[in-house]
Amino acid sequence: MKNVKQIFFGLAILAVFTFTQTTNAQAKPKGKEWKVPAGDAAKKGKGDAEAGKAIWGKDCKSCHGVKGLGDGTKAEKINISCGDFSSKDFQSLSDGELFYKTKIGRKPMPSFKEKLSDTEIWSVVAYVRTMKK
């Protein structure tokens, strides 16, 4: 019985911590408006969501979180929201906008043009499309 109580208590603490982290991530202000050139916003590409998931795990998760809620381990150190990729606002961005923002970057978002190929970036775009609510 004692072990059951300890497990229940541990799960309760974990739930509160998770809720607090998500709430704190969402409470931060958005960054300045990020306009993408029309030609770039209109671009289309094909990506492999499974490959994108693997890239996400090593290059994106630390800020944007496992589920894209902006609650990664590094998000706490960033003074603006890392975004909620499951949100209607985020999911309404074009694939070209997502590609551009990932490739070019803007502080605090790093540029990935030297680290990821265009094919890899399109795969990340395909993966974040799976995060919609």
Short mmCIF file of C-alpha atoms in Angstrom, two decimals:
data_model
loop_
_atom_site.label_atom_id
_atom_site.label_comp_id
_atom_site.label_asym_id
_atom_site.label_seq_id
_atom_site.Cartn_x
_atom_site.Cartn_y
_atom_site.Cartn_z
CA MET A 1 0.00 0.00 0.00
CA LYS A 2 2.87 2.35 0.83
CA ASN A 3 4.39 1.83 -2.65
CA VAL A 4 1.05 2.64 -4.31
CA LYS A 5 0.86 5.91 -2.36
CA GLN A 6 4.44 6.78 -3.32
CA ILE A 7 3.74 6.07 -7.00
CA PHE A 8 0.54 8.14 -6.90
CA PHE A 9 2.37 11.01 -5.18
CA GLY A 10 5.17 10.86 -7.76
CA LEU A 11 2.69 10.95 -10.63
CA ALA A 12 0.88 13.91 -9.06
CA ILE A 13 4.14 15.84 -8.76
CA LEU A 14 5.01 15.02 -12.37
CA ALA A 15 1.58 16.19 -13.56
CA VAL A 16 1.90 19.51 -11.71
CA PHE A 17 5.43 20.04 -13.06
CA THR A 18 4.32 19.27 -16.64
CA PHE A 19 1.32 21.60 -16.38
CA THR A 20 3.47 24.38 -14.93
CA GLN A 21 6.10 24.02 -17.65
CA THR A 22 3.48 24.14 -20.41
CA THR A 23 1.65 27.06 -18.80
CA ASN A 24 4.88 29.02 -18.33
CA ALA A 25 5.91 28.40 -21.94
CA GLN A 26 2.57 29.70 -23.19
CA ALA A 27 2.63 32.75 -20.88
CA LYS A 28 5.71 34.31 -22.47
CA PRO A 29 5.19 37.12 -24.98
CA LYS A 30 5.35 36.40 -28.69
CA GLY A 31 8.32 37.75 -30.58
CA LYS A 32 8.07 40.56 -33.13
CA GLU A 33 6.12 39.88 -36.30
CA TRP A 34 8.18 37.74 -38.67
CA LYS A 35 7.38 38.53 -42.28
CA VAL A 36 8.50 36.08 -44.93
CA PRO A 37 9.07 37.30 -48.50
CA ALA A 38 6.07 36.36 -50.68
CA GLY A 39 8.19 34.29 -53.07
CA ASP A 40 9.54 32.22 -50.20
CA ALA A 41 6.13 31.87 -48.52
CA ALA A 42 4.73 30.39 -51.75
CA LYS A 43 7.41 27.70 -52.05
CA LYS A 44 6.36 24.08 -51.78
CA GLY A 45 8.42 21.01 -51.11
CA LYS A 46 8.06 17.42 -50.12
CA GLY A 47 9.34 16.05 -46.90
CA ASP A 48 9.34 12.76 -45.06
CA ALA A 49 7.62 13.25 -41.68
CA GLU A 50 9.41 10.24 -40.16
CA ALA A 51 12.80 11.66 -41.14
CA GLY A 52 11.61 15.03 -39.82
CA LYS A 53 10.73 13.47 -36.48
CA ALA A 54 14.31 12.21 -36.08
CA ILE A 55 15.72 15.65 -36.97
CA TRP A 56 13.24 17.27 -34.56
CA GLY A 57 14.50 15.04 -31.77
CA LYS A 58 18.07 16.23 -32.12
CA ASP A 59 17.75 19.81 -33.38
CA CYS A 60 14.36 21.27 -32.37
CA LYS A 61 13.02 19.53 -29.28
CA SER A 62 15.31 21.30 -26.82
CA CYS A 63 13.48 24.62 -27.40
CA HIS A 64 10.15 23.67 -28.93
CA GLY A 65 9.48 20.58 -26.78
CA VAL A 66 8.60 17.00 -27.60
CA LYS A 67 5.12 17.91 -28.87
CA GLY A 68 5.94 21.38 -30.22
CA LEU A 69 4.31 23.24 -27.34
CA GLY A 70 7.25 25.58 -26.77
CA ASP A 71 8.19 23.88 -23.53
CA GLY A 72 11.59 22.37 -24.30
CA THR A 73 14.38 22.30 -21.74
CA LYS A 74 16.02 25.42 -23.23
CA ALA A 75 12.76 27.38 -23.59
CA GLU A 76 12.99 28.61 -20.02
CA LYS A 77 16.14 30.57 -20.91
CA ILE A 78 14.52 32.31 -23.92
CA ASN A 79 12.71 35.59 -23.22
CA ILE A 80 9.94 35.04 -25.78
CA SER A 81 7.61 32.12 -26.43
CA CYS A 82 9.00 29.25 -28.47
CA GLY A 83 5.51 28.89 -29.94
CA ASP A 84 2.80 26.29 -29.89
CA PHE A 85 3.13 24.33 -33.12
CA SER A 86 -0.20 22.62 -32.51
CA SER A 87 -2.06 25.95 -32.57
CA LYS A 88 -4.34 27.10 -35.36
CA ASP A 89 -2.18 30.22 -35.87
CA PHE A 90 0.99 28.21 -36.34
CA GLN A 91 -0.63 25.56 -38.53
CA SER A 92 -2.10 28.31 -40.76
CA LEU A 93 1.42 29.32 -41.86
CA SER A 94 2.35 28.09 -45.32
CA ASP A 95 4.90 25.34 -45.78
CA GLY A 96 7.13 27.92 -47.46
CA GLU A 97 6.96 30.17 -44.38
CA LEU A 98 7.93 27.31 -42.10
CA PHE A 99 10.76 26.32 -44.44
CA TYR A 100 12.07 29.89 -44.62
CA LYS A 101 11.95 30.47 -40.86
CA THR A 102 13.76 27.21 -40.20
CA LYS A 103 16.40 27.77 -42.84
CA ILE A 104 17.08 31.49 -42.30
CA GLY A 105 16.35 31.84 -38.59
CA ARG A 106 16.12 35.02 -36.54
CA LYS A 107 17.28 35.50 -32.96
CA PRO A 108 16.62 33.60 -30.81
CA MET A 109 15.74 31.02 -33.52
CA PRO A 110 19.01 29.83 -35.08
CA SER A 111 19.53 29.45 -38.81
CA PHE A 112 19.74 25.86 -40.01
CA LYS A 113 20.98 26.63 -43.54
CA GLU A 114 24.48 25.37 -42.70
CA LYS A 115 23.35 22.42 -40.58
CA LEU A 116 20.42 20.90 -42.52
CA SER A 117 19.90 20.30 -46.22
CA ASP A 118 16.78 21.64 -47.94
CA THR A 119 15.44 18.07 -48.02
CA GLU A 120 15.92 17.75 -44.26
CA ILE A 121 14.19 21.08 -43.61
CA TRP A 122 11.20 20.03 -45.75
CA SER A 123 11.06 16.85 -43.66
CA VAL A 124 10.90 18.93 -40.47
CA VAL A 125 8.07 20.95 -42.05
CA ALA A 126 6.25 17.69 -42.83
CA TYR A 127 6.73 16.53 -39.25
CA VAL A 128 5.45 19.72 -37.60
CA ARG A 129 2.29 19.37 -39.71
CA THR A 130 1.57 16.22 -37.68
CA MET A 131 1.40 18.33 -34.49
CA LYS A 132 -1.89 20.06 -35.24
CA LYS A 133 -4.67 19.62 -32.70
#
